[in-house]
């Protein structure tokens, strides 16, 4: 899962960023494929957390430990805007913009 997806994304990123021309049709197709694969991973994680996290939090509460709160994407993005982590507005955005071009 994660390692393979990360490696594929790194390869695509490198190919797009270090070539002066437009992204190739293959690169655009690969980006679409990775987007779908990432959506599948996110859905799997969401299902797991919905099923498992309540029990984990209950066990933590029984030991007087703080519960685990999931960080929502909007909060994560806000942290990035404030310089506290979150998505990078730099090279990653530039890659997405290049892939979106005709």
PDB file of C-alpha atoms in Angstrom:
ATOM      1  CA  UNK A   1       0.000   0.000   0.000  1.00  0.00           C
ATOM      2  CA  UNK A   2       1.627   3.152   1.290  1.00  0.00           C
ATOM      3  CA  UNK A   3       5.216   2.528   0.242  1.00  0.00           C
ATOM      4  CA  UNK A   4       4.270   1.484  -3.265  1.00  0.00           C
ATOM      5  CA  UNK A   5       1.939   4.443  -3.738  1.00  0.00           C
ATOM      6  CA  UNK A   6       4.571   6.833  -2.401  1.00  0.00           C
ATOM      7  CA  UNK A   7       7.200   5.454  -4.767  1.00  0.00           C
ATOM      8  CA  UNK A   8       4.906   5.719  -7.779  1.00  0.00           C
ATOM      9  CA  UNK A   9       4.012   9.289  -6.858  1.00  0.00           C
ATOM     10  CA  UNK A  10       7.682  10.182  -6.415  1.00  0.00           C
ATOM     11  CA  UNK A  11       8.508   8.765  -9.847  1.00  0.00           C
ATOM     12  CA  UNK A  12       5.665  10.721 -11.452  1.00  0.00           C
ATOM     13  CA  UNK A  13       6.622  13.915  -9.621  1.00  0.00           C
ATOM     14  CA  UNK A  14      10.255  13.594 -10.697  1.00  0.00           C
ATOM     15  CA  UNK A  15       9.292  12.926 -14.299  1.00  0.00           C
ATOM     16  CA  UNK A  16       7.028  15.948 -14.485  1.00  0.00           C
ATOM     17  CA  UNK A  17       9.151  18.431 -12.565  1.00  0.00           C
ATOM     18  CA  UNK A  18      12.468  17.756 -14.274  1.00  0.00           C
ATOM     19  CA  UNK A  19      11.205  17.865 -17.842  1.00  0.00           C
ATOM     20  CA  UNK A  20      10.770  21.243 -19.498  1.00  0.00           C
ATOM     21  CA  UNK A  21       7.877  20.226 -21.737  1.00  0.00           C
ATOM     22  CA  UNK A  22       4.294  19.441 -20.971  1.00  0.00           C
ATOM     23  CA  UNK A  23       3.440  16.293 -19.046  1.00  0.00           C
ATOM     24  CA  UNK A  24       2.980  13.392 -21.411  1.00  0.00           C
ATOM     25  CA  UNK A  25      -0.365  11.664 -21.898  1.00  0.00           C
ATOM     26  CA  UNK A  26       1.073   8.701 -20.003  1.00  0.00           C
ATOM     27  CA  UNK A  27       2.003  10.932 -17.064  1.00  0.00           C
ATOM     28  CA  UNK A  28      -1.477  12.457 -16.987  1.00  0.00           C
ATOM     29  CA  UNK A  29      -3.033   8.978 -17.090  1.00  0.00           C
ATOM     30  CA  UNK A  30      -0.689   7.854 -14.321  1.00  0.00           C
ATOM     31  CA  UNK A  31      -1.707  10.835 -12.182  1.00  0.00           C
ATOM     32  CA  UNK A  32      -5.372   9.899 -12.649  1.00  0.00           C
ATOM     33  CA  UNK A  33      -4.612   6.295 -11.743  1.00  0.00           C
ATOM     34  CA  UNK A  34      -2.712   7.312  -8.609  1.00  0.00           C
ATOM     35  CA  UNK A  35      -5.556   9.632  -7.635  1.00  0.00           C
ATOM     36  CA  UNK A  36      -8.002   6.709  -7.801  1.00  0.00           C
ATOM     37  CA  UNK A  37      -5.619   4.453  -5.892  1.00  0.00           C
ATOM     38  CA  UNK A  38      -5.179   7.087  -3.196  1.00  0.00           C
ATOM     39  CA  UNK A  39      -8.956   7.477  -2.920  1.00  0.00           C
ATOM     40  CA  UNK A  40      -9.204   3.706  -2.355  1.00  0.00           C
ATOM     41  CA  UNK A  41      -6.588   3.862   0.411  1.00  0.00           C
ATOM     42  CA  UNK A  42      -8.343   6.813   2.052  1.00  0.00           C
ATOM     43  CA  UNK A  43     -11.688   4.977   1.925  1.00  0.00           C
ATOM     44  CA  UNK A  44     -10.072   1.913   3.491  1.00  0.00           C
ATOM     45  CA  UNK A  45      -8.541   4.025   6.264  1.00  0.00           C
ATOM     46  CA  UNK A  46     -11.848   5.817   6.871  1.00  0.00           C
ATOM     47  CA  UNK A  47     -13.613   2.463   7.202  1.00  0.00           C
ATOM     48  CA  UNK A  48     -10.980   1.144   9.579  1.00  0.00           C
ATOM     49  CA  UNK A  49     -11.049   4.227  11.793  1.00  0.00           C
ATOM     50  CA  UNK A  50     -14.848   4.253  11.906  1.00  0.00           C
ATOM     51  CA  UNK A  51     -14.812   0.614  13.019  1.00  0.00           C
ATOM     52  CA  UNK A  52     -11.754   0.484  15.287  1.00  0.00           C
ATOM     53  CA  UNK A  53     -11.189   3.961  16.721  1.00  0.00           C
ATOM     54  CA  UNK A  54     -14.192   3.991  19.093  1.00  0.00           C
ATOM     55  CA  UNK A  55     -12.915   0.807  20.785  1.00  0.00           C
ATOM     56  CA  UNK A  56      -9.381   2.148  20.941  1.00  0.00           C
ATOM     57  CA  UNK A  57     -10.607   5.393  22.498  1.00  0.00           C
ATOM     58  CA  UNK A  58     -12.703   3.449  25.004  1.00  0.00           C
ATOM     59  CA  UNK A  59      -9.659   1.424  26.023  1.00  0.00           C
ATOM     60  CA  UNK A  60      -7.615   4.610  26.352  1.00  0.00           C
ATOM     61  CA  UNK A  61     -10.310   6.253  28.480  1.00  0.00           C
ATOM     62  CA  UNK A  62     -10.374   3.239  30.814  1.00  0.00           C
ATOM     63  CA  UNK A  63      -6.659   3.847  31.440  1.00  0.00           C
ATOM     64  CA  UNK A  64      -7.134   7.601  31.918  1.00  0.00           C
ATOM     65  CA  UNK A  65      -5.322   8.338  28.664  1.00  0.00           C
ATOM     66  CA  UNK A  66      -6.382  10.994  26.164  1.00  0.00           C
ATOM     67  CA  UNK A  67      -8.488   9.822  23.248  1.00  0.00           C
ATOM     68  CA  UNK A  68      -7.317   9.947  19.665  1.00  0.00           C
ATOM     69  CA  UNK A  69      -9.024  12.679  17.663  1.00  0.00           C
ATOM     70  CA  UNK A  70      -8.736  12.531  13.913  1.00  0.00           C
ATOM     71  CA  UNK A  71      -7.539  15.699  12.244  1.00  0.00           C
ATOM     72  CA  UNK A  72      -9.999  16.752   9.570  1.00  0.00           C
ATOM     73  CA  UNK A  73      -8.573  17.754   6.196  1.00  0.00           C
ATOM     74  CA  UNK A  74      -9.768  21.367   6.536  1.00  0.00           C
ATOM     75  CA  UNK A  75      -7.888  21.709   9.845  1.00  0.00           C
ATOM     76  CA  UNK A  76      -4.793  20.106   8.294  1.00  0.00           C
ATOM     77  CA  UNK A  77      -4.918  22.543   5.379  1.00  0.00           C
ATOM     78  CA  UNK A  78      -5.344  25.467   7.779  1.00  0.00           C
ATOM     79  CA  UNK A  79      -2.225  24.352   9.670  1.00  0.00           C
ATOM     80  CA  UNK A  80      -0.327  24.420   6.384  1.00  0.00           C
ATOM     81  CA  UNK A  81      -1.514  27.943   5.660  1.00  0.00           C
ATOM     82  CA  UNK A  82      -0.361  29.030   9.120  1.00  0.00           C
ATOM     83  CA  UNK A  83       3.032  27.375   8.659  1.00  0.00           C
ATOM     84  CA  UNK A  84       2.369  24.556  11.102  1.00  0.00           C
ATOM     85  CA  UNK A  85       2.463  21.562   8.800  1.00  0.00           C
ATOM     86  CA  UNK A  86      -0.196  20.412   6.395  1.00  0.00           C
ATOM     87  CA  UNK A  87       0.009  20.407   2.639  1.00  0.00           C
ATOM     88  CA  UNK A  88       2.883  22.022   0.856  1.00  0.00           C
ATOM     89  CA  UNK A  89       1.897  24.910  -1.341  1.00  0.00           C
ATOM     90  CA  UNK A  90       5.180  24.758  -3.191  1.00  0.00           C
ATOM     91  CA  UNK A  91       6.408  22.087  -5.542  1.00  0.00           C
ATOM     92  CA  UNK A  92       3.450  19.755  -5.045  1.00  0.00           C
ATOM     93  CA  UNK A  93       1.025  22.442  -6.204  1.00  0.00           C
ATOM     94  CA  UNK A  94       3.254  23.227  -9.157  1.00  0.00           C
ATOM     95  CA  UNK A  95       3.237  19.578 -10.203  1.00  0.00           C
ATOM     96  CA  UNK A  96      -0.554  19.420  -9.998  1.00  0.00           C
ATOM     97  CA  UNK A  97      -0.801  22.589 -12.079  1.00  0.00           C
ATOM     98  CA  UNK A  98       1.498  21.146 -14.755  1.00  0.00           C
ATOM     99  CA  UNK A  99      -0.540  17.946 -14.910  1.00  0.00           C
ATOM    100  CA  UNK A 100      -3.768  19.938 -15.207  1.00  0.00           C
ATOM    101  CA  UNK A 101      -2.501  21.896 -18.212  1.00  0.00           C
ATOM    102  CA  UNK A 102      -3.507  20.811 -21.720  1.00  0.00           C
TER     103      UNK A 102
END
